[in-house]
CSV table of C-alpha atoms in Angstrom, one decimal:
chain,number,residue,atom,x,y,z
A,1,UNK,CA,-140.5,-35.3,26.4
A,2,UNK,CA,-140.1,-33.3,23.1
A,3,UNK,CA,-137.8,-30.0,23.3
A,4,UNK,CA,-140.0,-26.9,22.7
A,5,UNK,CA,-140.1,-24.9,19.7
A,6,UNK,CA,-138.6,-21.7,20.0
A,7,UNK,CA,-139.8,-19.1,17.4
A,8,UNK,CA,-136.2,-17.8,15.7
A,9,UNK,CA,-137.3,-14.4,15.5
A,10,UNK,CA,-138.2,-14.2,19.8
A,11,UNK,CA,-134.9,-16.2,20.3
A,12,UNK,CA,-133.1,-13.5,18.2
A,13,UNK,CA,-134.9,-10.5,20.2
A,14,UNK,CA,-134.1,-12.3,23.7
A,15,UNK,CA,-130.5,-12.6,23.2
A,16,UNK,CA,-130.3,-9.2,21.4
A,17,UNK,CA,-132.0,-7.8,24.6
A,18,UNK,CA,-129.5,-9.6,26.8
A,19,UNK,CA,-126.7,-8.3,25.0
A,20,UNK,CA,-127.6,-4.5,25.4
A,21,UNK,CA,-128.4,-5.1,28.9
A,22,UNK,CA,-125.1,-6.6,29.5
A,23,UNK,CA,-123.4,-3.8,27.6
A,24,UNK,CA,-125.6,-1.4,29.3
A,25,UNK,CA,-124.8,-2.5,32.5
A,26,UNK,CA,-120.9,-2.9,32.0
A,27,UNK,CA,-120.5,0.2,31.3
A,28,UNK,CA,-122.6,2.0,34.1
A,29,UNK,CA,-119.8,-0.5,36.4
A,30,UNK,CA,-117.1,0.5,34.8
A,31,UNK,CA,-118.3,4.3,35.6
A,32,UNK,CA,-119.5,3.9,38.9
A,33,UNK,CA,-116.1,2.4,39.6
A,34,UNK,CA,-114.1,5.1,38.2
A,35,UNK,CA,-116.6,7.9,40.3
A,36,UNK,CA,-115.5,5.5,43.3
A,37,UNK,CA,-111.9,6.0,42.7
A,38,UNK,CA,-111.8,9.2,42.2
A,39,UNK,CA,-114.3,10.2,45.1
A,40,UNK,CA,-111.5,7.8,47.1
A,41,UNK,CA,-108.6,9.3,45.9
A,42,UNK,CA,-109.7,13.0,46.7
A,43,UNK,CA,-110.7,12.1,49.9
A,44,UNK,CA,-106.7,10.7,50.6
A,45,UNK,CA,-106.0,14.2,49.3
A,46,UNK,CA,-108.5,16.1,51.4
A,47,UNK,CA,-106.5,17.8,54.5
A,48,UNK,CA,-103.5,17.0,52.9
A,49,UNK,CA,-102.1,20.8,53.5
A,50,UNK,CA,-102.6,20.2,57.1
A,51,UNK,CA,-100.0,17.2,57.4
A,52,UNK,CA,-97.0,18.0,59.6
A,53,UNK,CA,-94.1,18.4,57.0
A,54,UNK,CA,-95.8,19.1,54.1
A,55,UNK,CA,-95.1,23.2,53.4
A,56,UNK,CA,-96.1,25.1,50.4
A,57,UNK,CA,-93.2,23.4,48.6
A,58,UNK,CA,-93.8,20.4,49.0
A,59,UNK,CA,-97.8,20.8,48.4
A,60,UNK,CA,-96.8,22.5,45.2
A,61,UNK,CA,-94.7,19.6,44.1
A,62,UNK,CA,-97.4,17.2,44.9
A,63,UNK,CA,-99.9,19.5,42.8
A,64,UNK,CA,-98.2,19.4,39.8
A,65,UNK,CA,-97.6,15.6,40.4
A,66,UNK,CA,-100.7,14.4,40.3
A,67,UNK,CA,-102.5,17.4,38.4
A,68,UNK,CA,-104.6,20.0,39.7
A,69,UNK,CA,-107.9,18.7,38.8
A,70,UNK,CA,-107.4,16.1,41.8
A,71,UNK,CA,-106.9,19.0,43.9
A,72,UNK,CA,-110.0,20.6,42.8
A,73,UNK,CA,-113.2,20.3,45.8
A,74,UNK,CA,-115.3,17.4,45.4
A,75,UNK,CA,-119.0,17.9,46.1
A,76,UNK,CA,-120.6,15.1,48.3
């Protein structure tokens, strides 16, 4: 049985398609993951003030730690 024929110009298309697709796709993964993270990190954050032992002090310590914008409220 003889291979097929492939028209170069179709072939070329194809894989040009599957490229941007793939790229496409990586990068929506790569920012889904990083909203994951942060919606995961926040949450480990959220009610932290209410932690026996952790005071004003030691919340504002934390704060500047990590940065306010992980202290910021995080809509669900």
């Amino acid at each position: 049985m003889k291979p097929k024929k492939v028209n170069p110009v179709i072939a070329k298309a194809r894989e040009e398609g599957y490229q941007e697709g793939y790229r496409k796709g990586t990068h929506f993964g790569f920012d889904q993951g990083k909203y994951s993270a942060c919606m995961l990190f926040a949450d480990k954050f959220d009610g932290l003030e209410k932690v026996p032992g952790i005071g004003p002090k030691m919340m504002e310590k934390i704060v500047n730690h990590f940065g306010k914008e992980y202290f910021q409220e995080v809509k669900k």
